[in-house]
Structures are given as structure tokens and as C-alpha cells.
Amino acid sequence: MSQHFSLFDRLQSPVWIFDIDHKRIIWANQASLPLWESSSIEELVSRDLAKDMSQAVHAILDEYQQYFHRGEHIKTWWNFNPKQKQKKALCCFSGFTLEDGRTAMLVEVIADESTLRRELAFAECSNLALLFECQGDLISANDVYAHEFGSLLQDLAHFLGDRQLANAWLTEAQANSVIHRQKLCWTGKQHLWFDIEGKWLQDKQQLLLHLTNISPEKEKLRKAKYNAEHDFLTGLLNRRGITNAIKKSHHDRQPYSLLFLDIDGFKLVNDTYGHAIGDKLLRAIAIRLNDTLQQKGLLARFGGDEFIIQMERRFITDSSLFAKEIIAVLNRPFHLKEVGELSIGCSIGITHYPDDAIDIETLVTQADMAMHRAKLRGRNRSHHFSPEMADALYRKMTLRHHLTVAMEEEAFELYYQPIVDLKSRHLKGFEALIRWHDEELGQVSPAEFIPLAEETGQIVPMGRWILESACKQLAAWQKKYQRKFIISVNLSRAQLQASLAGNVAEMLELYQLEPSSLALELTESTMLQEYDDAKQCLEDLDALGIELHLDDFGTGYSSLSQLQDLPISTVKLDRSFVQGEHKGSQAIIEATQAICEKLDLKVVAEGVETISQLEYLQNCNFDYCQGYYLGRPMPPHELEARNFSLLNAVPIKRIML
């Protein structure tokens, strides 16, 4: 191979062939050895350069190979560190076809950094230089400097813009012989960034500065920093920008308020008119917020349709009043010529430094919590952070972790509450209710963990477990007591999938149950979300012969036409009406019974706790009821032990539990 590259070996500049695929140098000339800190060609080609190569370099080399396939070459500075020594060389990279047909990289070093710097230092025509006497007065500037910037510069203090700094430089140069800095300096004509290498001329007691103009690089860095800290759409600070700005301001310890804004109704605008209109609306919102703030604080687009305002309390003392002002400002219609007027709202969370927290990350989290509380309370309002919110969030995070573990271990159990036939006074069946006791958290209410399971998507496997466990228990009871019961199981909206009817049919077949012995309960809102999809799933379940119950009736927003249209067999009246003592509750009870009778629907009254409630429901001709007066939810073994007569279908007067 050395004969094949003998022509390159005669070159005085370093040249080598790099195998991109295997990340090795496969040939190099003698001039390469000092640059690579190598004692021999054999040692150099034996190195595994992939070992310390980053993924970024891998990607760059792959990109270079594409250039080589197009016949192009690359000229650039290249950094490398042979034997942990940082080096930089100006290289020309080009493709080189190997004997096996693969494309390698031919590298020719045009100049290394140290050599190039020495050459520039002695080249009058290409290097800027200034000479100062020991007190800092300017002795002379080279022709290049004078041609570029004139002769207005007076002394080192003038150049650096600081008399004390100039004296410090002179002292350091005399003590160390050299000085190296990057500094924004006054040339006598303009301010520029220079890379400055100073040398103290001991025999003449003078300071010689060699200057390299790095202003273009600094401007690129400045623009990169600006882009990194500003939102491209609105021009406001972004998340990083406001975080950095607030951290810098913490040294003066001035109290401030932090407002977290979320635009109500923005998603509807995006979905209706598209992202281009949404972007225009965000820009218009940013302008209004800026005008309202009037430079009394910092404003940032935190992401999406979220904004953050930081305002010192010496400028705005009442954060709640200012939040109301912002809400009023954003409530005014926005006019966009493409679509006309658009109306939005705004929910705001408020927290305070240093009263609520002293670090920006915690303050943002607190303001975010308060904003979500404002949304829960009706939107288009503000809410202050309180420690209880943090406790609630911690509780939610803890629950989420424990719930995941409980799902894996199936650490739940089902309780069953009797449902009584008021006409025959016999047991109709049971409602299956999930219970969860955690060793660390204790008894966790379904009202707390069911919404969390729905939020995380865990409700689907949980619902499948509930359904199968209830079917298994029902089959066991029917076999043990030789009579039919009906088991009611609650379903979440997430479970209303196309596969649900098939899964239910499999369970019925597995446990040898008649479809009519299983009832599935859904709330009004559950049935009526994405109505068409839900209706098809319910019709598939109804085709199996399963009963479908509408739970918590009266608390949702169903219409009578939808009640008539959906394949519902039974309506369950919410306990709040059964337990209500005013005439309005009685009117709703009687109206519900009358409507369901006309629609040929059965009615179950929930929450029966007294004999008077039971007698009233009987007088209203209700079909079924359930509640603590007749039986609390209990695990199967306790239900069997305490209510054997109930399970054997003895007529019910009252079940004392």
C-alpha cells in the first residue's frame, strides 16, 4: 500500500487516508506523525479511532461521505486530540476510492493552528498589531490596523475602555510575559470583539498585542443565544429566556409575582381555522400582553398557548387586580382579516417570590398548579397558589405510582351491594364496586383513584379485571345457590371500544352465564361523549342480550330523545334526589318515574337510607332500589356469612348491616 501512495509521501504537509467505515487511518505519510503524536506509521494505523469518537462525529463523517459520492471536497478546520492533546488543523477532505470499491477519505492538512498563528504574527499585511509603552500609552499601530481603523486610538485604557483593567493587563503581562484574552474593545472607530494575544517585550519594556477580529463569530453566538432564549413566533422570551432572566435578577432579592397564563378556547381556534390562524392569534395576544405590561416586568411565551409574566411588586402591588385586567384585555374580540372576530378567554395562576418559593422552577410549577385550579373553577379567572395544591399534586403523584404497582399485582377486590326488587321484595342482584386498600396509603376511595385511572389509561385493564372478576363471582353464586342473580358492572367511556362486545361474549361463554344476568352501567356523560361511536358499541352489547343501565340519572345532560334512541333497559336515579328533602327532589323523582314508565324503562333508586325513603319510592311505583338501609357494599365472604337468607331469595323486609 505504501507504494500505491508514494506520491503523497513526498508531500511536506501531513496527508493520510481514513477508512470511514472502520474508523481507522489505513495510510499516512511521515509528515503526519508529529501532528498525531505518533512514533511510527505502524503505530498510527493500529489505533482504533472509533473508541473515543462521539455520535456527532460519526454523523458528520457519514455526511462527508455523501459529499464524496457527489465528487465534492470539503475545506474546514478540524479539532482532534491525539494522546489527549488538543489540536486544530485546517484540512481539505476529499473522497478516495479503495481497491475494494469503498470510498475512504483523503485528508490533507493545509495548516495547523499554531503554525498559522505564528505566520500571521509576523505578516505585517495580514495581522493587526498594537504596541504600548509600559504606562499604557500607544506607541504605534501596524499599517493594517491604521488602514482599517485610523489613528484616533490614544492608549491601552482607551482601547479596553477601563483604566483599572489596562493597569491590570500591564501588570500581568510584565509578571507572566504573555496575556491572552477575548474582549470587546474600542478601536478608535468602533467597538469590536478581538482575540488578543499579548507579549511583554522585556528589553524594551513594551506590550505588543496581536489582534484577531472575532466579531463575526461573537455576533453569531449572540444571535444563537438570542434565538435560544426567544420565541420565534412572537419575539417574546421563551421558557429558557425568562428562566435565565429571572435567575439573574434574584441577586437583588426584590419581591415579585409570577403569573402563569393559559388561553381558554385556543385549541378550538386551531382546530377550526388551522395553525396559521392560530399563530396569528398568538402574535396578537403577545402584543396585547406587552401593551398591558408596559415594561413593568418580563413576558414570555412558555409554550403552546401558555404565557408567563414576572412583575416586581414595587411596580404592580396587587397581582389579583392586574390578573383581572389581563383577563379583561384578552376577553376583547381579536380581529383577524382572514376570519373576522375571534373571542377567547384566559385562566391565570399566581404565585409570589419569596413568599411561596425562592427558586424559579418551583415558582413556575406552583403558578401552573394555580392556573389549573382556575380552569377547574370555571376558566376565565385567576387563582392564587396555596400549599394545599402542592399537597394534592404530591398525593396524585404518589397515588399514580401506587396504582401502577397495584395494577401489576391486581391488588384490588370487589364489594357487592344488593339491589332489591320493590314489587316482589326479593333480591334482584348486586352492583359490583371496586375497592383498593394500599399498605402505605390505607383505604383509597374509588372517587380518587378511578378518575386517575381514566386519566392515565389504566381504566381499560382495570375495567377488564372488574368485569371478569364479577362474572366469575356471579357464576360461583349461581352454582352455589341454584338461582339467578344479575350483576351490575360500571363501565368507563374509555372501555366503549369496538372490541368490547366480543370480549364480553368471551367472558359469558367462559363462565357459562346467560347474557341477561349481566348489566353494564354507564353515566349520562359517558354515554353521550362521541355519541355515534358510543351508540354503536352499546347496540353491539344490546345484541348480545346484556342489560344496559344509565347511572346517576339527573346529574348529567342527556336529552329525552337520546334516552329513547339508546338501547337502555334501566335508569338509575341519582342518590342526591332520593336523599333530598325539598319538594324539588320529590318532583324530580316522580317525573323520572313517569317518563321512564312512558319509555318502557325500569327505574332503580340509589342511596336509600331510611324507611321513609323506601316507602315513598314504593308509593311512586319504583321497580328497584339499593342503599345502606337495605345493605352496604361488602366482600363476597362477608355477604355470604351475614346474608345467607338474602342470597337464598327470602323476601326482604330490611337487611341490618
XYZ file of C-alpha atoms in Angstrom:
657
model
C 0.000 0.000 0.000
C 2.912 2.370 0.696
C 3.965 2.087 -2.974
C 0.433 2.941 -4.049
C 0.632 6.214 -2.046
C 4.297 7.004 -2.700
C 3.394 10.266 -4.472
C 1.630 11.573 -1.332
C 4.560 10.546 0.824
C 6.764 13.136 -0.848
C 4.488 15.993 0.268
C 5.778 18.162 3.099
C 2.295 18.676 4.559
C 0.595 15.923 6.583
C -1.552 13.574 4.477
C -3.416 10.419 5.483
C -6.160 8.077 4.282
C -9.047 7.498 6.697
C -11.325 4.450 6.372
C -14.723 5.930 7.275
C -16.433 2.558 7.614
C -13.901 1.145 10.098
C -12.808 4.444 11.668
C -9.064 3.806 11.169
C -6.190 5.507 9.397
C -5.016 2.981 6.789
C -2.059 5.009 5.453
C -0.209 8.198 6.404
C 2.927 9.997 5.285
C 5.852 10.782 7.564
C 4.805 14.433 7.915
C 1.623 13.270 9.708
C 3.402 11.657 12.613
C 4.161 14.815 14.690
C 0.611 16.046 14.250
C -0.739 12.704 15.506
C 1.861 12.403 18.299
C 2.927 9.096 16.786
C 6.344 7.447 16.708
C 5.757 5.396 13.553
C 3.341 4.741 10.716
C 2.725 1.238 12.074
C 1.673 2.602 15.440
C -0.625 5.203 13.873
C -2.511 2.784 11.608
C -3.006 0.405 14.544
C -5.076 2.947 16.501
C -8.831 2.384 16.910
C -10.140 5.913 16.453
C -13.790 4.849 16.895
C -13.227 4.183 20.591
C -13.378 7.838 21.663
C -15.426 9.124 18.727
C -18.747 10.806 19.580
C -22.011 10.151 17.785
C -21.867 13.693 16.419
C -18.555 12.957 14.660
C -19.966 9.694 13.309
C -22.854 11.679 11.806
C -20.514 14.310 10.315
C -18.345 11.645 8.646
C -21.432 9.973 7.183
C -22.488 13.346 5.789
C -18.989 13.908 4.337
C -19.182 10.557 2.571
C -22.296 11.754 0.757
C -20.339 14.792 -0.471
C -17.557 12.500 -1.693
C -20.007 10.358 -3.667
C -21.033 13.551 -5.495
C -17.393 14.316 -6.280
C -17.221 17.261 -3.892
C -14.483 18.145 -1.394
C -14.587 19.953 1.935
C -12.223 22.543 3.362
C -12.649 23.204 7.074
C -10.973 23.441 10.450
C -10.859 20.091 12.273
C -10.346 19.551 16.008
C -8.756 16.359 17.310
C -6.882 15.267 20.412
C -4.164 12.659 19.820
C -2.957 11.322 23.163
C -5.211 13.853 24.960
C -3.515 16.843 23.288
C -5.995 19.288 21.776
C -5.089 20.265 18.210
C -6.737 22.156 15.411
C -5.833 21.977 11.727
C -7.146 23.476 8.524
C -7.834 20.424 6.348
C -9.022 19.550 2.881
C -11.166 16.393 2.801
C -11.894 14.518 -0.438
C -13.084 11.084 -1.462
C -10.639 8.307 -2.312
C -11.706 5.006 -3.892
C -10.115 1.957 -2.273
C -9.203 -1.273 -4.078
C -12.367 -2.972 -2.757
C -14.546 -0.193 -4.234
C -15.375 1.552 -0.963
C -14.932 5.305 -0.561
C -12.401 6.435 2.019
C -11.429 9.980 2.995
C -8.194 11.608 1.816
C -7.091 14.237 4.361
C -4.539 16.930 3.517
C -3.546 19.385 6.248
C -3.161 22.864 4.823
C -2.009 24.424 8.079
C -2.202 23.700 11.770
C -3.392 26.396 14.171
C -0.068 27.108 15.906
C 1.861 27.427 12.633
C -0.792 29.658 11.101
C -0.803 31.916 14.138
C 2.968 32.360 14.006
C 2.829 33.239 10.348
C 0.105 35.825 10.913
C 2.012 37.370 13.798
C 4.935 38.236 11.528
C 2.913 39.109 8.458
C 2.508 42.915 8.517
C -0.093 42.850 5.807
C -2.408 40.307 7.398
C -2.287 40.803 11.159
C -3.494 43.614 13.407
C -0.941 44.756 15.956
C -0.680 47.462 18.624
C 2.423 48.477 20.606
C 2.109 50.189 24.008
C 4.764 51.575 26.348
C 4.952 50.464 29.975
C 2.475 53.124 31.201
C -0.068 52.135 28.554
C 0.381 54.948 26.037
C 0.126 53.855 22.393
C 3.457 53.850 20.601
C 2.266 52.663 17.222
C -0.203 50.549 15.288
C 0.760 48.482 12.269
C -0.314 49.574 8.797
C -3.184 47.096 8.636
C -4.689 48.484 11.854
C -4.160 52.106 10.806
C -5.703 51.443 7.384
C -8.714 49.710 8.933
C -9.432 51.930 11.932
C -7.422 55.158 11.576
C -5.163 56.768 14.183
C -7.580 58.048 16.841
C -6.647 55.469 19.486
C -4.702 57.037 22.371
C -3.745 54.395 24.929
C -4.497 50.942 26.339
C -7.175 52.310 28.698
C -8.872 53.900 25.689
C -8.671 50.575 23.836
C -10.036 48.492 26.734
C -12.497 51.110 27.964
C -11.291 50.803 31.562
C -8.227 52.417 33.215
C -8.028 49.867 36.056
C -8.279 46.979 33.627
C -5.477 48.451 31.500
C -3.195 48.699 34.536
C -4.067 45.095 35.497
C -3.143 43.890 32.000
C 0.199 45.679 32.089
C 0.992 44.184 35.493
C 0.019 40.678 34.398
C 1.993 40.902 31.153
C 5.146 42.030 32.990
C 4.773 39.199 35.506
C 3.877 36.388 33.082
C 5.433 37.628 29.832
C 2.195 36.789 27.941
C -1.501 37.542 28.176
C -4.444 36.022 26.298
C -7.995 37.456 26.357
C -11.160 37.855 24.327
C -12.582 41.336 24.796
C -14.946 43.897 23.298
C -12.622 46.863 22.541
C -12.797 50.386 21.149
C -10.657 50.706 18.013
C -10.937 54.479 17.837
C -13.638 53.990 15.237
C -15.994 51.296 16.532
C -16.425 48.577 19.118
C -15.263 45.121 18.017
C -14.570 41.789 19.638
C -10.916 40.693 19.423
C -8.990 37.604 20.343
C -5.930 39.242 21.917
C -2.505 37.683 22.385
C -0.125 39.954 24.263
C 3.623 39.615 24.656
C 5.752 41.640 27.025
C 8.967 42.826 25.335
C 11.287 42.734 28.320
C 14.240 44.513 26.693
C 12.099 47.435 25.535
C 9.568 47.401 28.412
C 6.735 47.431 25.895
C 3.477 45.441 25.387
C 2.835 44.042 21.902
C -0.761 42.989 21.201
C -1.675 40.776 18.251
C -5.389 41.094 17.437
C -7.761 38.802 15.593
C -11.174 40.229 14.832
C -13.713 37.705 16.165
C -16.767 39.995 15.988
C -18.472 37.872 13.275
C -18.146 34.793 15.482
C -19.356 36.723 18.522
C -22.303 38.045 16.539
C -23.177 34.502 15.534
C -23.013 33.475 19.174
C -25.124 36.465 20.160
C -27.741 35.582 17.558
C -27.634 31.939 18.592
C -28.123 32.936 22.235
C -30.968 35.263 21.264
C -32.662 32.554 19.215
C -32.165 30.059 22.032
C -33.859 32.391 24.528
C -36.629 33.890 22.368
C -39.775 32.550 20.788
C -39.532 32.696 17.003
C -43.281 33.265 16.576
C -43.951 36.159 18.948
C -40.449 37.513 19.586
C -41.043 37.170 23.337
C -38.715 35.409 25.716
C -39.186 31.651 25.706
C -39.042 29.233 28.655
C -35.220 29.252 28.792
C -35.039 33.001 28.285
C -37.337 34.011 31.128
C -35.837 31.377 33.429
C -32.328 32.761 32.831
C -33.506 36.356 33.144
C -35.274 35.721 36.452
C -32.287 33.821 37.838
C -30.041 36.788 37.024
C -32.444 39.166 38.793
C -32.544 37.120 42.006
C -29.374 38.758 43.292
C -31.254 41.954 44.213
C -33.947 39.967 46.108
C -36.791 42.226 45.023
C -40.193 40.555 45.707
C -42.157 39.718 42.581
C -45.257 37.895 41.409
C -45.269 35.206 38.761
C -48.358 34.764 36.589
C -48.943 31.636 34.505
C -51.462 32.231 31.708
C -53.258 29.645 29.609
C -55.524 30.702 26.751
C -59.051 29.297 27.047
C -60.539 28.303 23.698
C -57.296 28.402 21.718
C -57.487 24.735 20.692
C -60.907 25.367 19.185
C -59.437 28.174 17.057
C -56.595 25.919 15.880
C -58.940 23.035 15.096
C -61.444 25.265 13.302
C -59.223 27.620 11.303
C -55.842 25.890 11.230
C -52.446 26.575 12.759
C -51.679 29.582 10.556
C -54.626 31.491 12.057
C -53.697 30.153 15.484
C -50.190 31.584 15.055
C -51.584 34.992 14.086
C -53.819 34.934 17.138
C -50.841 34.122 19.387
C -48.914 37.073 17.948
C -51.903 39.350 18.581
C -52.186 38.042 22.153
C -48.477 38.722 22.721
C -48.881 42.321 21.522
C -51.810 42.941 23.885
C -49.979 41.431 26.820
C -46.914 43.564 26.085
C -49.027 46.705 25.878
C -50.731 45.842 29.171
C -47.478 45.084 30.988
C -45.870 48.331 29.734
C -42.318 47.198 30.512
C -43.147 46.751 34.214
C -41.992 43.136 34.112
C -40.928 40.244 31.922
C -43.222 38.482 29.465
C -42.550 35.082 27.886
C -44.336 32.568 25.742
C -43.805 29.435 27.783
C -45.001 27.042 25.106
C -48.115 26.404 23.027
C -50.793 28.806 24.257
C -49.139 29.385 27.645
C -47.523 32.657 28.737
C -45.608 33.744 31.846
C -45.421 37.216 33.359
C -42.899 38.192 36.033
C -43.611 41.555 37.640
C -41.899 43.184 40.575
C -44.304 44.216 43.306
C -42.749 47.671 43.513
C -44.307 48.307 40.081
C -47.548 46.293 40.410
C -48.621 45.787 44.030
C -51.931 43.954 43.507
C -51.366 40.866 41.355
C -55.046 39.810 41.511
C -56.186 43.163 40.215
C -53.609 43.027 37.439
C -54.728 39.480 36.534
C -58.309 40.750 36.202
C -57.018 43.492 33.921
C -55.256 40.925 31.718
C -58.379 38.757 31.540
C -60.488 41.774 30.555
C -57.939 42.782 27.902
C -57.873 39.295 26.367
C -61.661 38.987 26.525
C -61.972 41.772 23.969
C -62.503 40.263 20.491
C -59.478 39.836 18.226
C -59.979 40.855 14.627
C -58.109 38.784 12.043
C -58.872 39.770 8.484
C -58.905 36.150 7.254
C -61.689 35.024 9.637
C -63.137 38.146 11.247
C -63.537 38.449 15.010
C -62.395 35.747 17.439
C -63.148 35.573 21.164
C -61.042 33.764 23.732
C -60.610 33.628 27.482
C -57.706 33.286 29.865
C -57.029 31.313 33.049
C -54.255 32.613 35.320
C -52.311 31.082 38.198
C -50.443 33.379 40.583
C -47.532 32.745 42.952
C -45.108 35.033 44.794
C -41.350 35.274 45.368
C -40.050 34.808 48.017
C -43.257 34.095 49.989
C -44.179 30.868 48.161
C -40.772 29.720 46.904
C -37.287 31.071 46.190
C -36.315 29.168 43.022
C -37.838 29.808 39.627
C -38.575 26.165 38.791
C -40.738 25.751 41.902
C -42.483 29.075 41.306
C -43.401 28.070 37.757
C -44.737 24.729 38.994
C -46.800 26.489 41.667
C -48.223 29.022 39.216
C -49.063 26.187 36.824
C -50.955 24.377 39.609
C -52.878 27.542 40.443
C -53.723 28.051 36.756
C -55.212 24.554 36.528
C -57.228 25.243 39.669
C -58.583 28.372 37.961
C -59.621 26.218 34.998
C -61.361 23.732 37.289
C -63.297 26.590 38.875
C -64.774 27.706 35.584
C -61.975 29.242 33.481
C -61.518 32.912 32.576
C -60.405 33.693 36.109
C -57.288 33.761 38.293
C -56.308 31.746 41.332
C -53.507 32.071 43.879
C -51.256 29.171 44.737
C -51.679 27.574 48.162
C -49.651 24.819 49.856
C -52.709 22.553 49.699
C -52.306 22.425 45.921
C -48.777 21.072 46.276
C -50.046 18.509 48.766
C -52.761 17.487 46.312
C -50.236 17.159 43.490
C -47.907 15.098 45.673
C -50.846 12.914 46.671
C -51.731 12.450 42.993
C -48.171 11.519 42.034
C -47.965 9.080 44.938
C -51.313 7.562 44.007
C -50.242 7.215 40.398
C -47.160 5.219 41.387
C -49.023 3.008 43.851
C -51.840 2.481 41.358
C -49.352 1.214 38.768
C -47.977 -1.271 41.291
C -51.475 -2.311 42.308
C -52.403 -2.890 38.662
C -49.423 -5.194 38.216
C -50.262 -7.134 41.377
C -54.081 -6.998 40.933
C -54.260 -5.662 44.478
C -57.974 -4.826 44.280
C -61.125 -6.521 45.462
C -64.792 -6.264 44.575
C -67.541 -5.445 47.040
C -71.158 -6.139 46.179
C -74.189 -4.024 47.141
C -77.671 -5.617 46.980
C -80.273 -4.350 44.537
C -83.824 -5.150 45.664
C -86.981 -5.696 43.607
C -89.548 -3.476 45.351
C -92.523 -5.282 43.852
C -91.571 -8.846 44.802
C -89.377 -7.758 47.738
C -86.779 -10.255 46.598
C -83.150 -9.762 45.738
C -82.637 -8.782 42.130
C -78.846 -8.842 42.219
C -75.799 -6.784 43.111
C -73.767 -3.853 41.911
C -70.039 -4.724 41.778
C -67.932 -1.943 43.311
C -64.117 -1.915 43.245
C -62.183 -1.322 46.453
C -58.454 -0.730 46.983
C -56.548 -0.964 50.239
C -52.901 0.067 49.958
C -50.440 -0.918 52.702
C -48.951 2.576 52.797
C -51.911 4.763 51.801
C -54.655 2.812 53.518
C -58.157 2.604 52.030
C -58.236 4.671 48.846
C -61.636 5.896 47.672
C -62.767 4.962 44.146
C -63.749 8.611 43.745
C -59.999 9.359 43.954
C -58.359 6.531 42.024
C -60.954 5.901 39.277
C -60.531 9.411 37.704
C -56.748 8.940 37.929
C -57.014 5.566 36.185
C -59.118 7.199 33.464
C -56.550 9.977 33.064
C -53.648 7.519 32.731
C -55.475 4.964 30.551
C -55.230 2.320 33.282
C -59.018 2.195 33.472
C -59.205 -0.160 30.477
C -57.219 -3.071 32.008
C -58.797 -2.284 35.397
C -62.274 -2.427 33.877
C -61.448 -5.737 32.207
C -60.360 -7.146 35.589
C -63.558 -5.898 37.278
C -65.764 -7.393 34.582
C -64.060 -10.776 34.664
C -63.978 -10.916 38.485
C -67.680 -10.049 38.678
C -68.574 -12.696 36.083
C -66.530 -15.287 37.978
C -68.285 -14.410 41.265
C -71.698 -14.464 39.643
C -71.072 -17.921 38.202
C -69.959 -19.171 41.637
C -73.048 -17.796 43.374
C -75.450 -19.140 40.773
C -73.914 -22.571 41.099
C -73.854 -22.459 44.925
C -77.368 -21.138 45.496
C -79.043 -22.575 42.377
C -80.758 -19.365 41.401
C -80.167 -16.493 39.028
C -78.828 -13.116 40.068
C -77.936 -10.115 37.973
C -74.593 -8.387 38.458
C -74.188 -4.703 37.519
C -70.712 -3.543 36.486
C -69.745 0.095 35.892
C -68.020 0.960 32.620
C -65.818 3.926 31.751
C -66.079 5.772 28.451
C -62.614 4.513 27.523
C -63.945 0.939 27.591
C -66.551 1.597 24.910
C -64.381 0.210 22.136
C -65.315 -1.879 19.129
C -63.785 -4.956 20.757
C -65.829 -4.671 23.981
C -68.832 -6.727 22.845
C -66.551 -9.541 21.679
C -64.644 -9.551 24.969
C -67.883 -9.651 26.978
C -69.194 -12.518 24.848
C -65.995 -14.486 25.581
C -66.392 -13.949 29.330
C -70.037 -15.022 29.275
C -69.077 -18.190 27.446
C -66.081 -18.842 29.733
C -68.205 -18.688 32.907
C -71.360 -20.190 31.353
C -73.512 -17.122 32.084
C -76.667 -16.009 30.356
C -76.272 -12.504 28.860
C -79.377 -11.299 30.736
C -77.600 -11.925 34.058
C -75.060 -9.157 33.323
C -75.810 -5.429 33.397
C -73.369 -2.733 32.352
C -73.762 0.733 33.884
C -72.648 3.972 32.282
C -73.109 7.569 33.385
C -75.006 10.061 31.256
C -71.867 11.957 30.247
C -70.087 8.681 29.424
C -72.812 7.593 27.041
C -73.146 10.927 25.351
C -69.468 11.693 24.624
C -68.753 10.926 20.964
C -72.359 9.821 20.774
C -72.272 7.949 17.467
C -69.297 5.760 18.457
C -70.797 5.036 21.877
C -74.165 4.180 20.347
C -72.665 1.564 18.026
C -70.816 -0.104 20.914
C -73.973 -0.120 23.048
C -76.008 -1.595 20.214
C -73.424 -4.404 19.865
C -73.720 -5.118 23.594
C -77.509 -4.984 23.441
C -77.446 -7.512 20.598
C -75.788 -9.966 22.999
C -78.771 -9.695 25.329
C -76.950 -7.715 28.047
C -78.841 -5.149 30.100
C -77.624 -1.553 29.780
C -78.220 0.827 32.695
C -77.967 4.621 32.729
C -76.275 5.536 36.041
C -76.522 8.749 38.136
C -79.538 9.925 36.150
C -80.356 13.592 36.631
C -76.797 14.780 37.207
C -75.717 14.880 33.537
C -77.096 16.473 30.402
C -78.905 13.767 28.450
C -81.903 14.648 26.313
C -85.097 12.622 26.209
C -84.577 11.889 22.510
C -81.221 10.291 23.289
C -82.743 8.322 26.153
C -85.238 6.941 23.696
C -82.633 6.329 20.999
C -80.051 4.421 23.082
C -80.646 0.715 23.882
C -81.088 1.323 27.617
C -83.238 -1.003 29.742
C -82.895 0.669 33.145
C -82.350 4.154 34.575
C -80.668 4.614 37.966
C -81.837 7.785 39.729
C -79.002 9.565 41.486
C -78.901 9.383 45.297
C -78.960 13.171 45.643
C -82.643 13.221 44.662
C -83.605 10.235 46.824
C -81.993 11.840 49.876
C -83.214 15.368 49.099
C -85.874 16.650 51.477
C -87.235 19.588 49.467
C -90.171 19.452 47.108
C -87.910 19.832 44.075
C -86.326 16.444 44.721
C -89.728 14.771 45.052
C -90.868 16.387 41.820
C -87.797 15.034 40.005
C -88.354 11.552 41.474
C -91.975 11.453 40.350
C -91.175 12.948 36.930
C -88.384 10.418 36.364
C -90.715 7.526 37.189
C -93.395 8.896 34.876
C -91.005 9.466 31.976
C -89.391 6.033 32.312
C -92.782 4.368 32.506
C -93.770 6.026 29.229
C -90.460 4.996 27.653
C -90.839 1.442 28.994
C -87.669 1.765 31.101
C -87.118 0.244 34.550
C -86.006 2.572 37.361
C -83.553 1.918 40.209
C -83.425 4.398 43.107
C -79.942 4.743 44.611
C -78.995 5.890 48.118
C -81.974 4.619 50.117
C -81.030 5.136 53.762
C -84.314 5.411 55.667
C -87.632 3.563 55.875
C -89.474 6.729 54.858
C -87.425 6.988 51.646
C -88.159 3.341 50.885
C -91.913 3.727 51.464
C -92.040 6.867 49.339
C -90.316 5.080 46.441
C -92.738 2.178 46.764
C -95.633 4.619 46.598
C -94.069 6.140 43.449
C -94.132 2.647 41.921
C -90.348 2.343 41.521
C -89.076 -1.014 40.285
C -85.814 -1.414 42.238
C -83.758 0.279 44.910
C -80.415 -0.001 46.663
C -78.796 1.780 49.572
C -77.433 1.444 53.087
C -80.920 0.806 54.507
C -81.035 -2.449 52.563
C -77.371 -3.340 52.502
C -73.917 -1.808 52.382
C -71.322 -2.929 49.831
C -69.486 -5.967 51.264
C -66.917 -8.513 50.109
C -68.389 -11.879 48.978
C -67.403 -13.858 52.070
C -68.976 -11.333 54.427
C -72.080 -11.068 52.313
C -72.494 -14.816 52.359
C -71.885 -15.055 56.116
C -74.260 -12.266 57.142
C -76.934 -12.515 54.477
C -77.320 -16.162 53.674
C -81.113 -15.746 53.670
C -80.777 -12.846 51.261
C -78.815 -14.906 48.786
C -81.367 -17.670 49.130
C -84.061 -15.253 47.995
C -86.040 -14.950 51.209
C -88.431 -11.949 50.927
C -86.730 -8.796 52.230
C -88.001 -6.528 54.956
C -84.735 -4.877 55.902
C -81.164 -6.113 55.928
C -79.420 -4.901 59.072
C -75.769 -4.320 58.291
